[in-house]
Coordinates of C-alpha atoms in Angstrom, one line a residue:
M1 CA -70.0 29.4 -24.5
T2 CA -68.2 27.1 -22.2
A3 CA -64.5 28.0 -21.8
T4 CA -62.1 25.2 -22.4
T5 CA -58.7 25.0 -20.7
T6 CA -55.6 23.6 -22.4
P7 CA -53.6 21.2 -20.2
A8 CA -50.2 22.8 -19.3
K9 CA -47.2 21.2 -20.8
A10 CA -44.8 19.3 -18.4
V11 CA -41.6 21.3 -18.1
P12 CA -38.5 19.1 -17.9
P13 CA -36.2 19.6 -15.0
A14 CA -33.1 21.7 -15.5
D15 CA -30.8 18.7 -15.4
G16 CA -32.7 16.8 -18.1
L17 CA -33.5 13.9 -15.8
P18 CA -36.9 13.0 -14.4
P19 CA -37.2 13.0 -10.7
A20 CA -37.4 9.2 -10.6
G21 CA -34.1 9.1 -12.5
R22 CA -32.4 11.4 -10.0
G23 CA -33.7 9.4 -7.0
G24 CA -32.9 6.1 -8.7
G25 CA -29.3 7.2 -9.3
A26 CA -28.9 8.1 -5.6
R27 CA -30.4 4.8 -4.5
A28 CA -28.1 2.9 -6.9
Y29 CA -25.1 4.7 -5.4
L30 CA -26.2 3.9 -1.9
R31 CA -26.7 0.2 -2.8
Y32 CA -23.2 0.3 -4.4
V33 CA -21.7 1.8 -1.2
A34 CA -23.5 -0.7 1.0
G35 CA -22.2 -3.6 -1.1
R36 CA -18.6 -2.3 -0.9
L37 CA -18.8 -1.8 2.9
A38 CA -20.2 -5.3 3.3
G39 CA -17.4 -6.7 1.2
A40 CA -14.8 -4.8 3.3
A41 CA -16.3 -6.2 6.5
V42 CA -16.1 -9.7 5.1
S43 CA -12.5 -9.1 4.0
L44 CA -11.6 -7.9 7.5
L45 CA -13.2 -11.0 9.0
A46 CA -11.2 -13.2 6.7
V47 CA -8.0 -11.4 7.7
L48 CA -8.9 -12.0 11.3
V49 CA -9.3 -15.7 10.8
T50 CA -6.3 -16.1 8.5
G51 CA -4.0 -14.0 10.7
F52 CA -4.6 -16.4 13.6
F53 CA -4.3 -19.8 11.8
L54 CA -1.6 -18.8 9.3
F55 CA 1.0 -18.1 11.8
R56 CA 0.2 -21.1 14.0
I57 CA 1.7 -23.3 11.3
V58 CA 5.0 -21.3 11.3
P59 CA 7.8 -23.6 12.5
G60 CA 9.2 -22.8 15.9
D61 CA 8.2 -22.7 19.6
P62 CA 7.8 -19.2 20.9
V63 CA 8.6 -20.2 24.5
R64 CA 11.8 -22.1 23.6
A65 CA 12.9 -19.2 21.3
M66 CA 12.5 -16.7 24.2
T67 CA 14.5 -18.9 26.6
H68 CA 17.2 -19.8 24.0
G69 CA 20.6 -20.0 25.5
R70 CA 19.4 -20.0 29.1
P71 CA 19.0 -23.1 31.2
T72 CA 15.2 -23.6 31.7
S73 CA 13.4 -26.4 33.4
A74 CA 10.3 -28.1 32.1
E75 CA 8.3 -26.5 34.9
Q76 CA 9.4 -23.1 33.9
L77 CA 8.5 -23.7 30.2
A78 CA 5.1 -24.9 31.3
A79 CA 4.6 -21.8 33.4
L80 CA 5.5 -19.5 30.5
R81 CA 3.1 -21.3 28.3
R82 CA 0.3 -20.8 30.9
Q83 CA 1.3 -17.1 31.2
F84 CA 0.9 -16.6 27.4
G85 CA -2.1 -18.8 27.1
L86 CA -0.3 -21.3 24.8
D87 CA -1.5 -24.3 26.9
Q88 CA -5.1 -23.7 26.1
P89 CA -7.0 -25.5 23.3
L90 CA -6.7 -23.9 19.9
W91 CA -10.4 -23.0 19.7
Q92 CA -10.2 -21.2 23.0
Q93 CA -7.1 -19.3 21.9
F94 CA -8.9 -18.3 18.7
A95 CA -12.0 -17.1 20.7
D96 CA -9.8 -15.0 23.0
Y97 CA -7.9 -13.6 20.1
C98 CA -11.1 -12.6 18.2
G99 CA -12.7 -11.1 21.3
K100 CA -9.6 -8.9 22.1
A101 CA -9.0 -7.9 18.4
L102 CA -12.6 -6.7 18.0
T103 CA -12.1 -4.4 21.0
G104 CA -8.7 -3.1 19.7
D105 CA -6.6 -5.2 22.1
L106 CA -3.9 -6.8 20.0
G107 CA -2.3 -8.6 23.0
M108 CA 1.2 -8.5 24.6
S109 CA 4.4 -9.1 22.7
Y110 CA 6.3 -12.2 23.8
Q111 CA 9.8 -10.8 23.2
F112 CA 9.3 -7.1 24.0
H113 CA 6.9 -7.6 26.9
A114 CA 4.9 -4.5 25.8
P115 CA 1.4 -4.1 24.2
V116 CA 1.4 -4.8 20.5
G117 CA -0.6 -1.6 19.8
E118 CA 2.1 0.6 21.5
L119 CA 4.9 -1.1 19.5
I120 CA 3.0 -0.5 16.3
V121 CA 2.4 3.2 17.1
Q122 CA 6.1 3.7 18.0
K123 CA 7.3 2.2 14.7
L124 CA 4.6 3.6 12.4
P125 CA 6.0 7.1 11.9
A126 CA 9.3 5.8 10.5
T127 CA 7.5 3.5 8.0
L128 CA 5.1 6.3 6.9
L129 CA 8.0 8.6 6.3
L130 CA 10.0 6.2 4.3
T131 CA 7.4 4.4 2.2
G132 CA 5.1 7.5 2.0
T133 CA 7.9 9.5 0.4
A134 CA 8.7 6.7 -2.0
V135 CA 5.0 6.2 -3.0
V136 CA 4.6 9.9 -3.7
V137 CA 7.8 10.0 -5.8
Y138 CA 7.3 6.8 -7.8
S139 CA 3.6 7.5 -8.4
A140 CA 4.3 10.9 -9.8
L141 CA 7.3 9.6 -11.8
G142 CA 5.3 6.7 -13.2
L143 CA 2.3 8.9 -14.2
W144 CA 4.6 11.4 -16.0
L145 CA 6.7 8.8 -17.8
G146 CA 3.8 6.6 -18.6
T147 CA 1.9 9.5 -20.2
R148 CA 4.9 10.6 -22.3
S149 CA 5.7 7.0 -23.3
A150 CA 2.2 6.3 -24.5
W151 CA 1.8 9.6 -26.4
R152 CA 5.0 8.8 -28.3
H153 CA 4.6 5.0 -28.4
G154 CA 7.0 3.3 -30.7
S155 CA 9.6 6.0 -30.5
P156 CA 13.2 5.3 -29.2
G157 CA 12.3 7.1 -26.0
D158 CA 9.3 4.9 -25.5
R159 CA 11.3 1.7 -26.0
L160 CA 14.1 2.9 -23.7
T161 CA 11.7 4.0 -20.9
T162 CA 9.6 0.8 -21.1
G163 CA 12.7 -1.4 -21.2
V164 CA 14.3 0.2 -18.2
A165 CA 11.0 0.0 -16.3
L166 CA 10.6 -3.7 -17.0
T167 CA 14.2 -4.4 -16.0
L168 CA 13.9 -2.6 -12.7
W169 CA 10.5 -4.1 -12.0
S170 CA 12.0 -7.6 -12.3
V171 CA 14.9 -6.9 -9.9
P172 CA 14.4 -8.1 -6.3
S173 CA 14.2 -5.1 -4.0
F174 CA 16.6 -6.5 -1.4
W175 CA 19.2 -7.4 -4.1
L176 CA 19.0 -3.8 -5.5
G177 CA 19.3 -2.4 -2.0
L178 CA 22.4 -4.5 -1.3
L179 CA 24.0 -3.3 -4.6
L180 CA 23.3 0.4 -3.6
I181 CA 24.8 -0.2 -0.2
I182 CA 28.0 -1.7 -1.7
T183 CA 28.3 1.0 -4.3
F184 CA 27.2 4.2 -2.6
A185 CA 27.5 3.4 1.1
V186 CA 30.6 1.2 1.4
G187 CA 32.2 2.5 -1.9
A188 CA 33.2 0.5 -4.9
G189 CA 36.2 1.4 -7.1
P190 CA 36.3 5.1 -7.9
V191 CA 32.9 5.7 -6.3
P192 CA 33.4 6.8 -2.6
G193 CA 31.0 5.9 0.2
M194 CA 28.6 8.8 0.4
F195 CA 25.6 7.5 2.4
P196 CA 25.0 5.6 5.6
T197 CA 24.8 1.8 5.4
G198 CA 21.7 1.7 7.5
G199 CA 19.5 3.2 10.3
M200 CA 17.4 6.3 10.3
E201 CA 19.7 8.8 12.1
S202 CA 23.2 9.3 13.5
G203 CA 22.0 10.2 16.9
D204 CA 24.0 13.3 17.5
A205 CA 22.0 16.0 15.6
T206 CA 19.2 18.4 16.5
G207 CA 17.0 20.9 14.7
L208 CA 17.6 21.4 11.0
A209 CA 20.7 19.2 11.2
Y210 CA 18.5 16.3 12.4
I211 CA 16.2 16.8 9.5
A212 CA 19.1 16.8 7.1
D213 CA 20.6 13.7 8.8
V214 CA 17.3 11.7 8.4
A215 CA 17.0 12.8 4.8
H216 CA 20.6 11.6 4.2
H217 CA 19.7 8.2 5.7
M218 CA 16.6 8.0 3.5
V219 CA 18.3 8.5 0.1
L220 CA 19.3 4.9 -0.6
P221 CA 16.1 3.1 0.8
V222 CA 13.8 5.6 -1.0
L223 CA 15.9 5.2 -4.2
T224 CA 15.5 1.4 -3.9
L225 CA 11.7 1.6 -3.5
V226 CA 11.3 4.1 -6.3
A227 CA 13.4 2.1 -8.7
V228 CA 11.4 -1.0 -8.1
G229 CA 8.0 0.6 -7.7
Y230 CA 7.6 3.2 -10.4
A231 CA 7.5 0.7 -13.3
Q232 CA 4.0 -0.7 -12.4
T233 CA 2.4 2.8 -12.4
L234 CA 4.2 3.6 -15.7
L235 CA 3.0 0.5 -17.4
V236 CA -0.6 0.8 -16.2
M237 CA -0.8 4.5 -17.2
R238 CA 0.8 3.8 -20.6
S239 CA -1.6 0.9 -21.4
S240 CA -4.6 3.0 -20.3
L241 CA -3.6 6.0 -22.4
L242 CA -3.0 3.8 -25.4
D243 CA -6.5 2.5 -25.2
E244 CA -7.9 6.1 -25.1
M245 CA -5.8 7.4 -28.0
G246 CA -8.0 5.8 -30.6
G247 CA -11.2 7.5 -29.3
D248 CA -13.3 9.6 -31.6
Y249 CA -13.5 12.4 -29.1
L250 CA -9.7 13.0 -29.5
T251 CA -10.1 13.4 -33.2
T252 CA -13.0 15.9 -32.6
A253 CA -10.8 17.8 -30.2
R254 CA -8.0 18.1 -32.8
A255 CA -10.5 19.1 -35.4
K256 CA -11.5 22.0 -33.2
G257 CA -8.0 23.3 -33.4
L258 CA -6.7 22.2 -30.0
R259 CA -2.9 21.7 -29.8
D260 CA -1.6 18.2 -29.2
D261 CA -0.5 19.0 -25.7
A262 CA -3.9 20.4 -24.8
V263 CA -5.6 17.3 -26.3
R264 CA -3.5 15.0 -24.2
R265 CA -3.7 17.1 -20.9
R266 CA -7.4 18.0 -21.0
H267 CA -9.0 15.0 -22.7
A268 CA -6.9 11.9 -23.0
V269 CA -5.1 11.8 -19.6
P270 CA -8.2 12.4 -17.4
N271 CA -10.1 9.5 -19.1
A272 CA -7.1 7.2 -18.7
L273 CA -6.6 7.9 -15.0
L274 CA -9.3 5.5 -13.6
P275 CA -7.2 2.3 -13.8
T276 CA -4.1 4.2 -12.7
G277 CA -6.1 5.6 -9.8
T278 CA -6.6 2.1 -8.6
M279 CA -2.9 1.5 -8.7
V280 CA -2.2 4.7 -6.7
F281 CA -4.7 3.7 -4.0
I282 CA -3.1 0.2 -3.8
N283 CA 0.3 1.9 -3.4
L284 CA -1.1 4.1 -0.6
G285 CA -2.3 0.9 1.1
H286 CA 1.3 -0.4 1.0
V287 CA 2.4 2.7 3.0
A288 CA 1.4 1.2 6.3
A289 CA 3.1 -2.2 5.4
G290 CA 6.2 -0.5 4.3
S291 CA 8.7 -2.8 2.7
I292 CA 9.8 -5.6 4.9
L293 CA 12.8 -6.6 2.9
V294 CA 14.0 -3.0 2.2
E295 CA 13.6 -2.0 5.9
T296 CA 15.5 -5.1 6.9
V297 CA 18.4 -4.5 4.5
F298 CA 18.8 -0.9 5.5
S299 CA 18.0 -1.5 9.2
W300 CA 15.2 1.0 9.0
P301 CA 13.4 1.2 12.4
G302 CA 9.8 0.7 11.0
L303 CA 7.0 -1.8 10.9
G304 CA 8.8 -3.9 8.2
G305 CA 11.8 -4.5 10.4
L306 CA 9.5 -5.1 13.4
F307 CA 7.6 -7.7 11.4
Y308 CA 10.9 -9.5 10.5
Q309 CA 11.9 -9.6 14.2
A310 CA 8.5 -10.9 15.3
L311 CA 8.5 -13.6 12.6
S312 CA 11.9 -14.9 13.6
V313 CA 10.8 -15.9 17.1
P314 CA 7.8 -16.3 16.2
D315 CA 6.2 -13.6 18.4
L316 CA 2.6 -14.6 17.6
P317 CA 0.7 -11.6 19.1
L318 CA 3.0 -9.1 17.3
V319 CA 2.9 -11.0 14.0
Q320 CA -0.9 -11.2 14.1
G321 CA -1.2 -7.5 15.0
L322 CA 1.1 -6.3 12.2
F323 CA -0.7 -8.6 9.8
M324 CA -4.0 -7.0 10.8
V325 CA -2.6 -3.5 10.3
F326 CA -1.1 -4.3 6.9
A327 CA -4.2 -6.0 5.6
G328 CA -6.5 -3.4 7.1
A329 CA -4.7 -0.6 5.3
M330 CA -5.0 -2.4 2.0
I331 CA -8.7 -3.0 2.5
L332 CA -9.3 0.6 3.5
M333 CA -7.5 2.0 0.5
N334 CA -9.3 -0.4 -1.9
L335 CA -12.6 0.7 -0.3
L336 CA -11.9 4.3 -0.8
A337 CA -11.0 3.7 -4.4
D338 CA -14.2 1.8 -4.9
L339 CA -16.2 4.6 -3.4
L340 CA -14.5 7.3 -5.6
Y341 CA -15.1 5.4 -8.8
P342 CA -18.7 6.4 -9.4
L343 CA -17.7 10.1 -8.8
L344 CA -15.0 9.8 -11.5
D345 CA -17.0 7.6 -13.9
P346 CA -20.8 7.7 -13.5
R347 CA -21.1 4.4 -15.4
V348 CA -19.6 2.6 -12.3
G349 CA -22.2 1.4 -9.8
R350 CA -25.2 2.0 -12.0

């Protein structure tokens, strides 16, 4: 008799996906990453071009602004224009600007006579401290209030929370900052002045006293940024959670005997975080930019105040360098958010 052999059955992989499927998913993610990186590079190029031509149409002559109030001859003005390269054709200025920017050289400031990169590095810590603190506070506050408001939608608490958020969101930040200065720094009626009117420090404290002094100066500007900024996170989180609340998986979770708080915390909120995560990353991108108006109102020595000073001249290298930093931070945070999406939701990028 001739023995016959039975073909062995194919054993499926442990993860339930064929090898081609696993490899195809990895390739799809790599294509997704490559596309996002290419998009970020194009955005940076657009920022480079826009940053040069946009501020060339700002009214004002930088050379005359620097010599304002001092007798200056036409020959001296011409010499200054040659010194700063403003006598060259526009295309040549653009070529020099692009070449230096791509190597990290942002030029020399007209009014401070210092490298733009050094000025940005000096002012960056103050902006990161102020806006970083505000972003952390209003993101956490918006997520918490948005979750509670959506879970109890239609209740008096929901209507009150949403109404206050919409009101504060519509208030200009500089106007709210001025009101806080008048009320809590200068003092109004029975309310005494309790906080400094501006600046970052008093200048006569060290050690723990210095930390307390800086924190004292931060109260009003941080309160201004939080009051205006938390509403957006709240409304996005509330809307996302309301969309999830009609899902069948929540009904199934309740049918299994889970308490309402557990259903919200373990099932509804994680699925509603994707749009809100975008908002958080965008807010993190704003950390480098700070808030120009708030820093100006409170005389905070950060990048926002520096940008205002540069724009008033106009100090073209400094304005362009700050614009590159602000836009680059936003592009970087959006890129990170895009790269994290497929990890939070496998349907993205497939």
